[in-house]
Amino acid sequence: MNYTLHQLEIFLKIAQLQSVTKASEALYLTQPAVSIQLKKFQEQFKTPLFEVVGRKIYITEFGHEIADAAENILNEVQAINYKALSFQGELAGKLKIAIVSTAKYVMPYFLADFMNQNKGVDLIMDVTNKAEVVRALENNEVDFAMVSTIPSNLKINRIELMENKLFMVAGKDYKLKGKHLSYSEFQKLPLIYREQGSATRLAMEKFIDSRKISTYKKMELKSNEALKQAVISGLGCSIMPLIGIKNAIANGELQIIPVKQLPITTNWNLIWLSSKNLTNIAKALIEHIELNKEAIIKKHFDWLDKY
């Protein structure tokens, strides 16, 4: 047998995604190139690795065993690469971060210079809702999490990054009566919420419940981007983080609706378990952010001061 690491990587990705097309997209390869390597890999085994039924590929029991072995081999190769870089005095290894969906507009700016300066560090960043982020942190599946609401059930350390402001927004065709939206008018609006477990959903519900506002025609969407597009289209209004709607406001697709006691202001925080045994990479990232936080905010987020 004379299979290559490249073939192992391709077959593993096909087994994980159950699709040649999806594997080619994930590996940034053409579909024919992936199919050719899959065929060459299969030719080295007498037992089928997969079956094609209709247009769908199914991995056989033997194929799953080979995929598991391929994953172990590729992990070991990666470990060798990390060790080689470490012996050269470079940071090397994986950095795992879980962030709430709106934080995707913030966290990359705090990581960019660090990642560019440390080529041996591989970043794995999971973007999900607050409940899943806290679960990953609690289960020690990640080094850090980025949230706007600190989980009260965990002992954590944190770096406070920057303000997170949430405003009432509507599409461009909404006509406001008066200078501010009254609570009685608020109750007549069709409201769009994020899904349960979202920090944005929690902040919006807390604001509404504390003022005993009855909501009308509640809708729920599972991503900040989907919610934004729904508001732009005129489906309803929502309370949204300013950080994710900057361009939509600037080009007139969305408008901020003045409401008394809005915006809601929280803070973005990079958090980690107090009991976490931090890697050298994690320690270096903390140092990088503490040293450069103010410069990053000034360079990329000074526009927030206008609101």
Coordinates of C-alpha atoms in Angstrom, one line a residue, residues 17 20 25 34 85 88 107 117 122 131 142-144 150 152 161 163 204 206 214 222 232 258-259 277-278 302 304-305:
L17 CA -19.5 14.9 5.7
V20 CA -17.8 14.3 -2.0
E25 CA -15.8 22.5 -0.7
V34 CA -11.4 14.7 -4.8
L85 CA 7.8 24.5 15.9
Q88 CA 12.2 26.3 17.3
M107 CA -13.6 38.7 18.2
Q117 CA 2.3 36.8 14.4
D122 CA -4.4 26.8 14.5
A131 CA -26.3 28.4 26.0
V142 CA -12.6 25.3 24.7
D143 CA -9.8 27.5 26.0
F144 CA -11.9 30.7 25.9
I150 CA -21.3 36.4 32.4
S152 CA -23.4 33.0 37.1
L161 CA -13.2 44.1 26.0
E163 CA -19.3 47.9 25.2
M204 CA -34.8 41.8 24.9
K206 CA -35.7 41.2 30.3
S214 CA -47.4 42.8 26.1
K222 CA -32.0 31.4 14.8
I232 CA -35.0 45.0 6.8
P258 CA -35.8 55.9 19.9
V259 CA -37.3 54.2 23.0
N277 CA -4.7 24.9 33.2
L278 CA -3.9 27.5 30.5
D302 CA -14.4 54.1 17.4
L304 CA -19.6 53.1 18.1
D305 CA -19.1 56.3 20.0

